[in-house]
Short mmCIF file of C-alpha atoms in Angstrom, two decimals:
data_model
loop_
_atom_site.label_atom_id
_atom_site.label_comp_id
_atom_site.label_asym_id
_atom_site.label_seq_id
_atom_site.Cartn_x
_atom_site.Cartn_y
_atom_site.Cartn_z
CA VAL I 1 0.02 0.12 -0.01
CA ASP I 2 2.87 2.44 0.79
CA GLN I 3 4.26 1.84 -2.76
CA LEU I 4 0.96 2.59 -4.16
CA ARG I 5 0.33 5.96 -1.93
CA LEU I 6 3.74 7.17 -3.14
CA LEU I 7 2.86 6.17 -6.63
CA CYS I 8 -0.18 8.44 -6.30
CA THR I 9 1.61 11.15 -4.88
CA GLU I 10 3.68 11.43 -7.82
CA LEU I 11 1.27 11.02 -10.50
CA SER I 12 -1.89 13.16 -9.33
CA ASP I 13 -2.21 16.76 -9.63
CA ALA I 14 -4.80 16.85 -7.36
CA PRO I 15 -5.21 16.03 -3.48
CA PHE I 16 -6.28 12.57 -2.84
CA ALA I 17 -7.02 10.22 0.20
CA ALA I 18 -3.75 9.41 1.59
CA THR I 19 -5.20 6.81 3.64
CA GLY I 20 -7.62 5.48 0.71
CA ARG I 21 -8.00 1.50 0.20
CA PRO I 22 -5.66 -0.09 -2.03
CA ASP I 23 -8.32 -0.40 -4.72
CA GLU I 24 -9.02 3.41 -4.53
CA LEU I 25 -5.33 4.26 -4.67
CA LEU I 26 -5.07 1.96 -8.07
CA GLN I 27 -8.00 3.95 -9.29
CA GLU I 28 -6.27 7.28 -8.77
CA VAL I 29 -2.96 5.92 -10.34
CA ILE I 30 -5.13 4.76 -13.35
CA SER I 31 -7.24 8.12 -13.43
CA SER I 32 -3.93 10.06 -13.46
CA LEU I 33 -2.23 8.07 -15.99
CA ARG I 34 -5.25 8.56 -18.37
CA ARG I 35 -5.17 12.55 -17.51
CA TRP I 36 -1.38 12.76 -18.31
CA THR I 37 -1.85 10.49 -21.67
CA ALA I 38 -4.86 12.92 -22.55
CA ALA I 39 -2.79 16.08 -21.88
CA GLY I 40 -0.35 14.70 -24.32
CA TYR I 41 2.57 13.45 -21.88
CA HIS I 42 4.31 10.15 -21.35
CA PRO I 43 4.86 9.50 -17.88
CA ILE I 44 7.94 7.26 -16.73
CA ILE I 45 7.32 5.32 -13.77
CA CYS I 46 10.58 4.34 -12.21
CA PHE I 47 11.22 2.03 -9.44
CA ASP I 48 14.78 2.09 -8.25
CA ASP I 49 16.14 -0.64 -6.01
CA ALA I 50 13.24 -2.71 -7.32
CA GLN I 51 14.98 -5.87 -5.94
CA LEU I 52 13.55 -4.93 -2.56
CA LEU I 53 9.97 -4.87 -3.96
CA LYS I 54 7.75 -7.61 -2.49
CA PRO I 55 6.65 -10.31 -4.90
CA GLU I 56 2.96 -8.96 -3.92
CA VAL I 57 3.68 -5.33 -5.08
CA LEU I 58 5.18 -6.74 -8.11
CA THR I 59 2.09 -8.78 -8.72
CA ASP I 60 -0.78 -6.27 -7.49
CA ILE I 61 0.68 -2.90 -8.86
CA VAL I 62 3.15 -3.40 -11.27
CA LEU I 63 1.61 -6.18 -13.35
CA THR I 64 -1.85 -4.56 -12.89
CA ILE I 65 -0.93 -1.07 -14.33
CA LEU I 66 0.96 -3.05 -17.38
CA ASN I 67 -2.25 -4.92 -17.92
CA LEU I 68 -4.28 -2.05 -17.96
CA ARG I 69 -1.83 -0.12 -20.33
CA ASP I 70 -2.36 -3.11 -22.66
CA ILE I 71 -6.07 -3.15 -22.71
CA ASP I 72 -6.84 0.78 -22.36
CA ASP I 73 -5.65 2.90 -25.22
CA ARG I 74 -6.24 5.73 -23.02
CA ILE I 75 -3.26 5.17 -20.73
CA ASP I 76 0.67 5.39 -22.12
CA PHE I 77 3.57 5.28 -20.02
CA THR I 78 7.08 3.55 -19.53
CA LEU I 79 7.91 1.86 -16.70
CA VAL I 80 11.32 1.59 -15.71
CA MET I 81 12.60 -0.77 -12.93
CA ALA I 82 16.43 -0.39 -11.82
CA GLY I 83 17.97 -2.67 -9.28
CA GLN I 84 20.85 -5.13 -8.41
CA PRO I 85 21.20 -8.36 -10.49
CA ILE I 86 19.06 -10.19 -8.14
CA LEU I 87 16.12 -8.29 -9.82
CA VAL I 88 16.60 -10.49 -13.14
CA SER I 89 15.89 -13.77 -10.98
CA HIS I 90 12.57 -12.13 -9.20
CA LEU I 91 11.35 -11.08 -12.58
CA SER I 92 12.24 -14.65 -13.82
CA ARG I 93 9.88 -16.09 -10.87
CA GLN I 94 6.83 -14.22 -12.44
CA PRO I 95 6.16 -15.08 -15.92
CA GLN I 96 3.57 -12.59 -16.34
CA LEU I 97 5.87 -9.95 -15.41
CA ARG I 98 8.83 -11.15 -17.43
CA GLU I 99 7.13 -11.34 -20.70
CA ARG I 100 6.23 -7.65 -20.66
CA VAL I 101 9.89 -6.67 -20.00
CA ALA I 102 11.05 -5.08 -23.03
CA VAL I 103 14.93 -4.54 -22.43
CA THR I 104 16.77 -5.88 -19.47
CA ALA I 105 20.38 -4.27 -19.16
CA ARG I 106 23.41 -5.03 -16.84
CA LEU I 107 25.37 -1.91 -16.26
CA SER I 108 29.03 -2.33 -15.56
CA GLY I 109 31.26 -0.01 -13.29
CA MET I 110 32.61 3.15 -14.75
CA THR I 111 36.12 3.17 -16.14
CA VAL I 112 38.81 5.36 -14.42
CA GLU I 113 38.39 7.97 -16.77
CA GLU I 114 34.56 8.28 -16.16
CA VAL I 115 35.02 8.20 -12.43
CA ASN I 116 37.54 11.01 -12.87
CA ASN I 117 34.81 12.95 -14.98
CA TYR I 118 32.01 12.00 -12.55
CA ILE I 119 34.23 13.51 -9.32
CA GLN I 120 34.97 16.54 -11.64
CA ALA I 121 31.58 17.30 -12.28
CA ARG I 122 30.44 16.81 -8.90
CA MET I 123 33.03 18.95 -7.69
CA ARG I 124 31.84 21.57 -10.28
CA ALA I 125 28.29 21.12 -9.15
CA CYS I 126 29.59 22.05 -5.71
CA GLY I 127 31.09 25.27 -7.06
CA ARG I 128 34.74 23.95 -6.95
CA SER I 129 36.63 24.61 -10.51
CA ASP I 130 39.85 23.48 -9.42
CA THR I 131 41.21 19.93 -9.08
CA VAL I 132 40.39 18.43 -5.55
CA PHE I 133 41.06 15.25 -5.99
CA SER I 134 44.70 14.39 -7.19
CA ASP I 135 44.92 11.94 -10.38
CA ASP I 136 46.32 9.21 -7.69
CA ALA I 137 43.74 9.44 -5.56
CA VAL I 138 41.13 9.42 -8.53
CA GLN I 139 43.16 6.01 -9.37
CA GLN I 140 42.68 4.83 -5.76
CA VAL I 141 39.06 5.84 -5.59
CA PHE I 142 38.44 3.84 -8.79
CA GLN I 143 40.44 0.75 -7.31
CA ILE I 144 38.44 0.65 -4.34
CA SER I 145 34.90 1.24 -5.36
CA GLN I 146 35.43 -0.75 -8.64
CA GLY I 147 33.41 2.47 -10.48
CA ASN I 148 30.31 1.56 -8.29
CA PRO I 149 28.86 4.82 -8.19
CA ARG I 150 27.33 4.46 -4.61
CA ARG I 151 31.02 3.25 -3.32
CA LEU I 152 32.60 5.95 -5.15
CA ASN I 153 30.05 8.75 -3.55
CA ARG I 154 30.80 7.05 -0.07
CA LEU I 155 34.49 6.97 -0.58
CA CYS I 156 34.74 10.91 -1.87
CA ASP I 157 32.48 12.48 0.63
CA MET I 158 34.45 10.60 3.43
CA ALA I 159 37.79 11.76 1.78
CA LEU I 160 36.26 15.19 1.65
CA LEU I 161 35.47 15.11 5.43
CA LEU I 162 38.94 13.75 6.15
CA GLY I 163 40.48 16.45 4.09
CA CYS I 164 38.27 19.42 5.84
CA ALA I 165 38.92 17.72 9.48
CA ASP I 166 42.61 17.87 8.54
CA ARG I 167 42.41 21.21 6.61
CA LEU I 168 43.77 20.06 3.39
CA THR I 169 43.61 21.76 0.00
CA SER I 170 43.43 18.67 -1.79
CA ILE I 171 42.96 15.06 -1.41
CA ASP I 172 45.49 12.10 -2.35
CA ALA I 173 45.52 8.67 -2.40
CA ALA I 174 46.62 8.16 1.02
CA GLN I 175 43.30 10.01 2.16
CA VAL I 176 41.39 7.84 0.06
CA GLU I 177 42.88 4.49 1.19
CA ALA I 178 42.30 5.56 5.02
CA VAL I 179 38.83 6.07 4.36
CA GLY I 180 38.55 3.04 2.05
CA ASP I 181 40.28 0.90 4.78
CA GLU I 182 37.62 2.09 7.24
CA LEU I 183 34.81 1.93 4.95
CA LEU I 184 35.74 -2.00 4.03
CA SER I 185 36.45 -3.06 7.57
CA ALA I 186 32.95 -1.65 8.82
CA ALA I 187 31.20 -3.31 5.76
#
């Protein structure tokens, strides 16, 4: 019910009963999708960390709205489910849902060049135009994170905190390694 309520909140352009029953919430989702489609929009419904969705959510919500899209030409949307690799096995246990999946893709970690570009872009977004992470720090971030964006973000955040505490003007491999050792031992 929580996922359905959240979906209503995101799709609805008018207040709705937040305490509504699941069938009322689903009807609101359907009505909202029809309104968006009639207005010429193509909503994109995204479920991040979809591997965490319970099987009944996949069946009762996701499959239901996909079925409605198939039979109601007044509804048009795209559904994106992003998650860990185990999501594929969750979907394979639900053949009706699996047959509606148009694209399955596995993303690999970023390359060292992509990690460098990502760090620089994030630093520019924070207002820094100079280089904060040295080349060896970027290489160390890449090695420890294996290009995984979540690990990369945690490493960089912690390295910046360490650098701030030590009043450093730049981050080098030693700071990243110290933070990486601590994060890995905590995991």
